[in-house]
Amino acid sequence: MLDDPGVDALVKQWTEERSQDAETAEINRIASEWLAETPVSAGIPGQRAAGGAKSFVSVDSADPVFVAAMRERLPEVPHELLASAAAWWQMCGGLAEAKEWWDAGISPLDQRALDWRAAGLTPSDLSRHLGPMTVLQHLRRGSAAAWCVARLNRQRRDGVA
């Protein structure tokens, strides 16, 4: 489905975790009954529809613009997975920045990019070379983002970059 085996494994794990078994169905049924009986709050975890006390309208945690952008890049991925990933991306920055990461070779589902961003890497850093490999190749082979940032800073300081 995707080029990165780590993302493929994440999609497989997510699908397995969300497969409906009897216990999960029972938990969801009990939770739905409990939510239907609770007094109306500020819309969390659901919002009441105009149809009465028993009907709820689902509340999306992800901006539909993020989900639509991810759907363009990953049309075969389940909506729930896209919405979950989009919710994380939108908390960290704007859609333009997310698209830069995706254009740099990171799948929209690859949450490691958020860690790399927090460590100080930018999308343009991913194509820079640290020795014979690019930063992205180092990261995918397990190098720490902090190590890559330190090497890039050393290159800038020494005037190599």
mmCIF file of C-alpha atoms in Angstrom:
data_model
loop_
_atom_site.group_PDB
_atom_site.id
_atom_site.type_symbol
_atom_site.label_atom_id
_atom_site.label_comp_id
_atom_site.label_asym_id
_atom_site.label_seq_id
_atom_site.Cartn_x
_atom_site.Cartn_y
_atom_site.Cartn_z
ATOM 1 C CA MET A 1 0.000 0.000 0.000
ATOM 2 C CA LEU A 2 2.714 2.506 0.992
ATOM 3 C CA ASP A 3 6.450 2.643 0.379
ATOM 4 C CA ASP A 4 7.526 2.636 4.023
ATOM 5 C CA PRO A 5 7.275 -0.783 5.741
ATOM 6 C CA GLY A 6 6.859 0.965 9.094
ATOM 7 C CA VAL A 7 3.705 2.683 7.855
ATOM 8 C CA ASP A 8 2.386 -0.590 6.410
ATOM 9 C CA ALA A 9 2.914 -2.225 9.800
ATOM 10 C CA LEU A 10 1.143 0.687 11.510
ATOM 11 C CA VAL A 11 -1.872 0.369 9.189
ATOM 12 C CA LYS A 12 -1.996 -3.405 9.779
ATOM 13 C CA GLN A 13 -1.745 -2.969 13.553
ATOM 14 C CA TRP A 14 -4.415 -0.263 13.536
ATOM 15 C CA THR A 15 -6.752 -2.444 11.474
ATOM 16 C CA GLU A 16 -6.263 -5.425 13.797
ATOM 17 C CA GLU A 17 -6.849 -3.303 16.896
ATOM 18 C CA ARG A 18 -10.098 -1.955 15.529
ATOM 19 C CA SER A 19 -11.551 -5.216 14.281
ATOM 20 C CA GLN A 20 -14.915 -5.764 15.919
ATOM 21 C CA ASP A 21 -15.079 -8.753 18.243
ATOM 22 C CA ALA A 22 -17.930 -9.656 20.579
ATOM 23 C CA GLU A 23 -16.326 -7.975 23.597
ATOM 24 C CA THR A 24 -15.721 -4.708 21.724
ATOM 25 C CA ALA A 25 -19.288 -4.701 20.396
ATOM 26 C CA GLU A 26 -20.628 -5.170 23.938
ATOM 27 C CA ILE A 27 -18.430 -2.359 25.271
ATOM 28 C CA ASN A 28 -19.639 -0.026 22.507
ATOM 29 C CA ARG A 29 -23.293 -0.949 23.194
ATOM 30 C CA ILE A 30 -22.926 -0.250 26.930
ATOM 31 C CA ALA A 31 -21.087 3.008 26.276
ATOM 32 C CA SER A 32 -23.793 4.140 23.834
ATOM 33 C CA GLU A 33 -26.554 3.389 26.346
ATOM 34 C CA TRP A 34 -24.683 5.212 29.085
ATOM 35 C CA LEU A 35 -24.075 8.251 26.886
ATOM 36 C CA ALA A 36 -27.752 8.343 25.912
ATOM 37 C CA GLU A 37 -28.711 8.523 29.603
ATOM 38 C CA THR A 38 -26.208 11.198 30.630
ATOM 39 C CA PRO A 39 -27.282 14.836 30.822
ATOM 40 C CA VAL A 40 -26.342 17.147 27.976
ATOM 41 C CA SER A 41 -22.896 18.640 28.476
ATOM 42 C CA ALA A 42 -20.833 20.987 26.348
ATOM 43 C CA GLY A 43 -20.886 18.606 23.416
ATOM 44 C CA ILE A 44 -18.401 16.099 24.758
ATOM 45 C CA PRO A 45 -18.276 13.232 23.815
ATOM 46 C CA GLY A 46 -21.167 13.862 21.433
ATOM 47 C CA GLN A 47 -23.649 16.547 20.557
ATOM 48 C CA ARG A 48 -27.366 16.052 20.809
ATOM 49 C CA ALA A 49 -29.228 16.151 17.547
ATOM 50 C CA ALA A 50 -32.589 17.865 17.258
ATOM 51 C CA GLY A 51 -34.270 14.447 17.186
ATOM 52 C CA GLY A 52 -34.589 13.982 20.947
ATOM 53 C CA ALA A 53 -32.754 12.685 23.971
ATOM 54 C CA LYS A 54 -31.646 9.368 22.455
ATOM 55 C CA SER A 55 -29.974 10.649 19.276
ATOM 56 C CA PHE A 56 -26.390 11.834 19.081
ATOM 57 C CA VAL A 57 -24.416 13.502 16.336
ATOM 58 C CA SER A 58 -20.787 12.459 16.118
ATOM 59 C CA VAL A 59 -18.169 15.136 16.678
ATOM 60 C CA ASP A 60 -15.141 15.074 14.405
ATOM 61 C CA SER A 61 -11.830 15.729 16.125
ATOM 62 C CA ALA A 62 -10.038 16.302 12.829
ATOM 63 C CA ASP A 63 -10.389 19.253 10.517
ATOM 64 C CA PRO A 64 -12.093 18.021 7.317
ATOM 65 C CA VAL A 65 -9.532 19.961 5.267
ATOM 66 C CA PHE A 66 -6.703 17.858 6.746
ATOM 67 C CA VAL A 67 -8.652 14.651 6.188
ATOM 68 C CA ALA A 68 -9.383 15.613 2.564
ATOM 69 C CA ALA A 69 -5.708 16.402 1.915
ATOM 70 C CA MET A 70 -4.693 13.060 3.369
ATOM 71 C CA ARG A 71 -7.420 11.264 1.381
ATOM 72 C CA GLU A 72 -5.861 12.639 -1.844
ATOM 73 C CA ARG A 73 -2.550 11.018 -0.940
ATOM 74 C CA LEU A 74 -3.914 7.813 0.606
ATOM 75 C CA PRO A 75 -7.260 7.005 -1.017
ATOM 76 C CA GLU A 76 -7.378 3.375 0.177
ATOM 77 C CA VAL A 77 -6.845 4.038 3.896
ATOM 78 C CA PRO A 78 -9.892 3.794 6.214
ATOM 79 C CA HIS A 79 -11.480 7.118 7.192
ATOM 80 C CA GLU A 80 -11.026 6.491 10.925
ATOM 81 C CA LEU A 81 -7.267 6.099 10.518
ATOM 82 C CA LEU A 82 -7.023 9.236 8.380
ATOM 83 C CA ALA A 83 -9.063 11.214 10.897
ATOM 84 C CA SER A 84 -6.859 10.047 13.784
ATOM 85 C CA ALA A 85 -3.654 10.951 11.942
ATOM 86 C CA ALA A 86 -5.110 14.274 10.759
ATOM 87 C CA ALA A 87 -6.006 15.196 14.339
ATOM 88 C CA TRP A 88 -2.335 14.818 15.341
ATOM 89 C CA TRP A 89 -1.034 16.740 12.337
ATOM 90 C CA GLN A 90 -3.417 19.657 12.849
ATOM 91 C CA MET A 91 -2.348 20.003 16.499
ATOM 92 C CA CYS A 92 1.259 20.450 15.416
ATOM 93 C CA GLY A 93 0.935 22.925 12.596
ATOM 94 C CA GLY A 94 -0.850 24.050 9.512
ATOM 95 C CA LEU A 95 -1.811 22.109 6.425
ATOM 96 C CA ALA A 96 0.919 23.756 4.341
ATOM 97 C CA GLU A 97 3.607 22.475 6.717
ATOM 98 C CA ALA A 98 2.069 19.004 6.788
ATOM 99 C CA LYS A 99 2.108 18.929 2.978
ATOM 100 C CA GLU A 100 5.802 19.898 3.024
ATOM 101 C CA TRP A 101 6.534 16.862 5.208
ATOM 102 C CA TRP A 102 4.468 14.631 2.938
ATOM 103 C CA ASP A 103 6.209 16.006 -0.178
ATOM 104 C CA ALA A 104 9.574 15.335 1.483
ATOM 105 C CA GLY A 105 8.782 11.621 1.488
ATOM 106 C CA ILE A 106 6.926 11.115 4.766
ATOM 107 C CA SER A 107 3.570 9.366 4.637
ATOM 108 C CA PRO A 108 0.714 11.341 6.208
ATOM 109 C CA LEU A 109 0.208 8.335 8.505
ATOM 110 C CA ASP A 110 3.819 8.305 9.710
ATOM 111 C CA GLN A 111 3.634 9.874 13.148
ATOM 112 C CA ARG A 112 7.423 9.665 13.538
ATOM 113 C CA ALA A 113 7.598 12.899 11.551
ATOM 114 C CA LEU A 114 5.987 14.697 14.471
ATOM 115 C CA ASP A 115 8.817 13.507 16.730
ATOM 116 C CA TRP A 116 11.373 14.536 14.136
ATOM 117 C CA ARG A 117 9.736 17.966 13.889
ATOM 118 C CA ALA A 118 9.828 18.317 17.682
ATOM 119 C CA ALA A 119 13.544 17.450 17.641
ATOM 120 C CA GLY A 120 14.204 20.386 15.302
ATOM 121 C CA LEU A 121 14.195 18.849 11.834
ATOM 122 C CA THR A 122 12.437 20.505 8.921
ATOM 123 C CA PRO A 123 11.161 18.900 5.715
ATOM 124 C CA SER A 124 14.065 20.408 3.772
ATOM 125 C CA ASP A 125 16.539 18.715 6.156
ATOM 126 C CA LEU A 126 15.353 15.247 5.130
ATOM 127 C CA SER A 127 17.070 15.376 1.728
ATOM 128 C CA ARG A 128 20.371 16.698 3.094
ATOM 129 C CA HIS A 129 23.277 14.275 3.197
ATOM 130 C CA LEU A 130 25.039 13.123 6.328
ATOM 131 C CA GLY A 131 27.834 11.080 4.856
ATOM 132 C CA PRO A 132 26.673 8.716 2.118
ATOM 133 C CA MET A 133 23.008 8.738 3.241
ATOM 134 C CA THR A 134 20.324 11.382 3.488
ATOM 135 C CA VAL A 135 18.868 12.407 6.834
ATOM 136 C CA LEU A 136 15.653 10.541 5.949
ATOM 137 C CA GLN A 137 17.611 7.353 5.249
ATOM 138 C CA HIS A 138 19.381 7.698 8.613
ATOM 139 C CA LEU A 139 16.057 8.190 10.396
ATOM 140 C CA ARG A 140 14.447 5.210 8.694
ATOM 141 C CA ARG A 141 17.409 3.057 9.716
ATOM 142 C CA GLY A 142 16.886 4.002 13.344
ATOM 143 C CA SER A 143 19.210 6.937 13.925
ATOM 144 C CA ALA A 144 17.974 9.337 16.568
ATOM 145 C CA ALA A 145 16.538 12.621 15.356
ATOM 146 C CA ALA A 146 18.685 14.469 17.915
ATOM 147 C CA TRP A 147 21.802 12.887 16.401
ATOM 148 C CA CYS A 148 20.766 14.037 12.916
ATOM 149 C CA VAL A 149 20.058 17.565 14.189
ATOM 150 C CA ALA A 150 23.469 17.698 15.894
ATOM 151 C CA ARG A 151 25.223 16.517 12.715
ATOM 152 C CA LEU A 152 23.343 19.060 10.593
ATOM 153 C CA ASN A 153 24.235 21.841 13.038
ATOM 154 C CA ARG A 154 27.883 20.777 12.914
ATOM 155 C CA GLN A 155 27.811 20.868 9.118
ATOM 156 C CA ARG A 156 26.307 24.372 9.176
ATOM 157 C CA ARG A 157 28.833 25.544 11.754
ATOM 158 C CA ASP A 158 31.771 24.102 9.798
ATOM 159 C CA GLY A 159 30.463 25.617 6.566
ATOM 160 C CA VAL A 160 29.981 22.238 4.869
ATOM 161 C CA ALA A 161 26.262 22.724 4.253
#
